[in-house]
Tab-separated table of C-alpha atoms in Angstrom:
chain	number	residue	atom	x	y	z
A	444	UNK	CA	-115.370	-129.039	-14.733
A	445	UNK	CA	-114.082	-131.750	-16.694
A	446	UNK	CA	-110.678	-130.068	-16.805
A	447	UNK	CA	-110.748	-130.032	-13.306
A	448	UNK	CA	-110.985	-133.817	-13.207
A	449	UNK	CA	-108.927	-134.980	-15.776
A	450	UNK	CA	-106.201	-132.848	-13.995
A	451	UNK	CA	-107.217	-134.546	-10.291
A	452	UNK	CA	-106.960	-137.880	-12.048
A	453	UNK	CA	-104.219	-137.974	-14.308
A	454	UNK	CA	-101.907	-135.202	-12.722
A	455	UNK	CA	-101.700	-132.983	-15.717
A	456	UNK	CA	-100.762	-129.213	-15.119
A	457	UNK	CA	-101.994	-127.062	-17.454
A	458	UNK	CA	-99.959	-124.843	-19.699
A	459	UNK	CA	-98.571	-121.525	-18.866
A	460	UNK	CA	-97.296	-119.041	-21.671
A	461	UNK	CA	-95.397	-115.796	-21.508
A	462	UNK	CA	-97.739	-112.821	-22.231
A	463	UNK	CA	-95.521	-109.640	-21.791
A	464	UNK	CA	-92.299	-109.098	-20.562
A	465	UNK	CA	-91.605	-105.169	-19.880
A	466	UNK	CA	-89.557	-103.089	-17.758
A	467	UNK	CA	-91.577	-99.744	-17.061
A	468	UNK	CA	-89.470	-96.269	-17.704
A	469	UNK	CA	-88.797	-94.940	-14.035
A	470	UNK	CA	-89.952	-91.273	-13.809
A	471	UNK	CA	-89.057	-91.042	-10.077
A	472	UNK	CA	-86.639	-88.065	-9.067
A	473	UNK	CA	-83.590	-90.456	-7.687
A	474	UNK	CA	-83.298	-91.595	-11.356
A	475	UNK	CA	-81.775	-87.821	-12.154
A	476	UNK	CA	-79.472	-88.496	-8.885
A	477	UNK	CA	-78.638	-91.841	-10.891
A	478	UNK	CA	-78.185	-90.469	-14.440
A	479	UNK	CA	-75.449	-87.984	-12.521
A	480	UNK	CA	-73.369	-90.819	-10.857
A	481	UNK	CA	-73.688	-93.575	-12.504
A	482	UNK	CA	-74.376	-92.677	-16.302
A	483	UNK	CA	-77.219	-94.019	-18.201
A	484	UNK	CA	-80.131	-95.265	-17.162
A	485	UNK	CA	-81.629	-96.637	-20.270
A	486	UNK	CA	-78.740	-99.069	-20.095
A	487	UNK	CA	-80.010	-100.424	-16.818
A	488	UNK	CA	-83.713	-100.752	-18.399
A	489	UNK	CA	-82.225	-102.291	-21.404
A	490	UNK	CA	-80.265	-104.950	-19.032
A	491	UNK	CA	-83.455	-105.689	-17.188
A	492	UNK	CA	-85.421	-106.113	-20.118
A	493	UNK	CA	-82.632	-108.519	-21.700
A	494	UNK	CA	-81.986	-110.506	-18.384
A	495	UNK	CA	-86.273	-110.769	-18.169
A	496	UNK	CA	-86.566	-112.603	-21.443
A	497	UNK	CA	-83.744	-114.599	-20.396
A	498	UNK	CA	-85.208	-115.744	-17.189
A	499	UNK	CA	-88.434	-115.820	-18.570
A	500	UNK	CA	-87.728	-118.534	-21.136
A	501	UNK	CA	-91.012	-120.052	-21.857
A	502	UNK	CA	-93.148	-120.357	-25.058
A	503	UNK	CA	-95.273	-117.447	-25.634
A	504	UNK	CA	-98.201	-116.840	-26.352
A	505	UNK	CA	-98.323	-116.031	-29.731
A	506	UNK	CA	-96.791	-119.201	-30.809
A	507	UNK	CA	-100.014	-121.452	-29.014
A	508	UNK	CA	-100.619	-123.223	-31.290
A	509	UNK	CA	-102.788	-126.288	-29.973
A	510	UNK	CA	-105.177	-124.569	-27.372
A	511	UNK	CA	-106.613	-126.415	-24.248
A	512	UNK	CA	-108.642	-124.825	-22.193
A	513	UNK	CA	-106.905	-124.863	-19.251
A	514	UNK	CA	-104.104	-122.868	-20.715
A	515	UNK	CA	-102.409	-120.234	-18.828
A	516	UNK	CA	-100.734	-116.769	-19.547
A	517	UNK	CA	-98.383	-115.172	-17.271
A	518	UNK	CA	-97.444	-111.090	-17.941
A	519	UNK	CA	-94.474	-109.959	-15.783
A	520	UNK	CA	-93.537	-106.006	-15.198
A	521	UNK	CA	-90.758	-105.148	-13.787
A	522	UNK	CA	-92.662	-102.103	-12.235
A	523	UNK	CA	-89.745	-100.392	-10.317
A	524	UNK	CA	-86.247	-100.118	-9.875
A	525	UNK	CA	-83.370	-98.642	-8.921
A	526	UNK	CA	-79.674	-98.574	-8.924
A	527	UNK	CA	-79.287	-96.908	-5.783
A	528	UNK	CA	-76.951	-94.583	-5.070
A	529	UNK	CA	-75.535	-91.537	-2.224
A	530	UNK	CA	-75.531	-88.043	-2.727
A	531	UNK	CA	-75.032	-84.550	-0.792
A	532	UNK	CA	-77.689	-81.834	-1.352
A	533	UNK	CA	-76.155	-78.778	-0.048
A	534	UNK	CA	-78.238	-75.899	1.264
A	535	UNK	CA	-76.539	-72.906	1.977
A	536	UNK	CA	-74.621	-74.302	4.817
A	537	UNK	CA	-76.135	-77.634	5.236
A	538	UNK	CA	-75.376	-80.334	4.194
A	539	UNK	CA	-78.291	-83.341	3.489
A	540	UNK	CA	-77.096	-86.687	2.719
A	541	UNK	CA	-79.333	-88.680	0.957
A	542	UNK	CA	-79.246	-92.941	0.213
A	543	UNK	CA	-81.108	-95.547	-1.319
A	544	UNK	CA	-80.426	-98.838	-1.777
A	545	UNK	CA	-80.607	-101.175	-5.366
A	546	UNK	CA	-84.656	-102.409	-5.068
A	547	UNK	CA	-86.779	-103.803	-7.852
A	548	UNK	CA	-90.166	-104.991	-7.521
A	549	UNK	CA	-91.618	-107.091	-10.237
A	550	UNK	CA	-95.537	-108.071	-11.012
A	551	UNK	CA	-96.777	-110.641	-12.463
A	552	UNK	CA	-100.493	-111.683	-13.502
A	553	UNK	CA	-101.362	-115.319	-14.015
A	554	UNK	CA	-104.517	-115.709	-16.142
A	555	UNK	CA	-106.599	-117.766	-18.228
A	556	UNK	CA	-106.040	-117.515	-21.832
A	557	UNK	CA	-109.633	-118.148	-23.167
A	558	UNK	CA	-111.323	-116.031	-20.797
A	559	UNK	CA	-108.733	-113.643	-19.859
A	560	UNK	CA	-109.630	-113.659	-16.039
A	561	UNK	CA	-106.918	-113.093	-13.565
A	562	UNK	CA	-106.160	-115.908	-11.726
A	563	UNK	CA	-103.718	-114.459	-9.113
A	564	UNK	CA	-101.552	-111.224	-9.066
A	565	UNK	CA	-97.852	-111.333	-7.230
A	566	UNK	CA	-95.973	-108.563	-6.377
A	567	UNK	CA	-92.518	-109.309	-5.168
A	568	UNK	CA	-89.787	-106.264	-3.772
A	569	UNK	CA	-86.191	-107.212	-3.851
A	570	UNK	CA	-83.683	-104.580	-1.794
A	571	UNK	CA	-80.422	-105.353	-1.029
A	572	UNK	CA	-79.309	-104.353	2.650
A	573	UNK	CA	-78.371	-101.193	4.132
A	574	UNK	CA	-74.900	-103.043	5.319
A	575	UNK	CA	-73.391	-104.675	1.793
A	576	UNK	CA	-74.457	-101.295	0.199
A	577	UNK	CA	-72.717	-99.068	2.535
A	578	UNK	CA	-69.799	-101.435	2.378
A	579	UNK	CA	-69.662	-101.688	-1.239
A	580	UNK	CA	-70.331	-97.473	-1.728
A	581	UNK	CA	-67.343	-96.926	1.026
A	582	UNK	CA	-64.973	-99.437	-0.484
A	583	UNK	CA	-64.492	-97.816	-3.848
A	584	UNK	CA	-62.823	-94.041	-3.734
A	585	UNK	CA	-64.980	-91.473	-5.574
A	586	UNK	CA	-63.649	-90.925	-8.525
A	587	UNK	CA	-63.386	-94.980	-9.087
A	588	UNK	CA	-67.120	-94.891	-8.822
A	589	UNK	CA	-67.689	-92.561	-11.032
A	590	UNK	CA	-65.780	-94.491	-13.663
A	591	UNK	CA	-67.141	-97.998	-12.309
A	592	UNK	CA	-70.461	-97.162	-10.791
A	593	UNK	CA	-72.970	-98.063	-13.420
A	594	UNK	CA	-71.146	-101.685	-13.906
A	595	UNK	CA	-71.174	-102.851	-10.081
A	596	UNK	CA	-74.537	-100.933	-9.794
A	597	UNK	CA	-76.490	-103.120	-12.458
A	598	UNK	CA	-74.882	-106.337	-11.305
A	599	UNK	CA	-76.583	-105.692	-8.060
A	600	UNK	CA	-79.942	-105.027	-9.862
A	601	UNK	CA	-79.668	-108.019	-11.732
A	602	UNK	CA	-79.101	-110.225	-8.831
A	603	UNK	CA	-82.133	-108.578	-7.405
A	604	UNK	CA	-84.325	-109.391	-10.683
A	605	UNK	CA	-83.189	-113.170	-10.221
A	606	UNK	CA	-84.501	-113.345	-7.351
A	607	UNK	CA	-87.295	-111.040	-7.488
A	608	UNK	CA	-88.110	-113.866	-10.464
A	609	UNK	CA	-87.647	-116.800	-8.648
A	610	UNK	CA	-89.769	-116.164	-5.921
A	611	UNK	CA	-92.205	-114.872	-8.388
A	612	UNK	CA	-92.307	-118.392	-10.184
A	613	UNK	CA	-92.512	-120.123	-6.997
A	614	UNK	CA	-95.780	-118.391	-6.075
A	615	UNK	CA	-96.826	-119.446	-9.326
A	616	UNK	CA	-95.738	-122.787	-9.325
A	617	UNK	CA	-97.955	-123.061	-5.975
A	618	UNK	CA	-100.912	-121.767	-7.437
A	619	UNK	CA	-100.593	-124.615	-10.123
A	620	UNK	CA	-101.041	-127.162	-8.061
């Protein structure tokens, strides 16, 4: 309660610190599809997990080392994504083509640090259009994205984590006030 005051008063915000930072393994099928195409997929996770701690450059919290008690944690998961991608699945005589686009949805949990109760939980889903990714798949001949797929593939996904990020610390940044 006091908190609460000196905070209405004198404008202070309290703390928030970086609990975990993780990119889940996918075990969805298109991530075979993905493997095929575009070559590894670990190298995607890694490059989400090294562009996370980038965004997410804030102290963490392991290194508190003067506690208030209106301190705040914040845990963000990158709990899916994908590089997208087009294949064929042929039947017999049919044909099925089969697309999906780059998406990655990150969650994040902001919560007190002395009592550990969640404050708010935001789950954010980046995709990028049907259009650029049809126009971006049809500009490059086959066999160039074969050779170049996993490159213009992760950009995308990292763009999508950005913003994915962004809007996730704007929601928190609202909840702060």
């Amino acid at each position: 309660m006091i908190t609460w005051i000196k905070r209405l008063l004198f404008g202070r915000k309290p703390r928030v610190f970086l609990g975990v930072a993780a990119v889940l393994p996918r075990t969805d099928v298109k991530r075979h599809f993905e493997e095929i195409v575009a070559g590894s997929v670990i190298e995607l996770d890694t490059n989400l997990q090294s562009a996370l701690k980038h965004l997410f450059s804030m102290p963490l919290l392991t290194a508190r080392d003067d506690p208030l008690d209106d301190d705040r944690v914040l845990d963000v998961i990158v709990t899916h994504h994908q590089a997208g991608g087009a294949e064929v699945v042929q039947l017999d005589e049919y044909a099925i083509p089969l697309a999906w686009r780059p998406k990655v949805t990150v969650t994040a949990r902001l919560s007190d640090v002395e009592t550990n109760a969640p404050i708010n939980t935001y789950v954010v889903t980046e995709k990028q259009p049907w259009l650029p990714f049809i126009q971006t798949k049809a500009r490059l001949p086959d066999f160039e994205q074969l050779l170049w797929g996993t490159i213009f593939d992760n950009k995308i996904v990292i763009r999508l984590l950005y913003r994915a990020c962004i809007k996730v610390l704007t929601l928190v940044k609202k909840d702060l006030k």
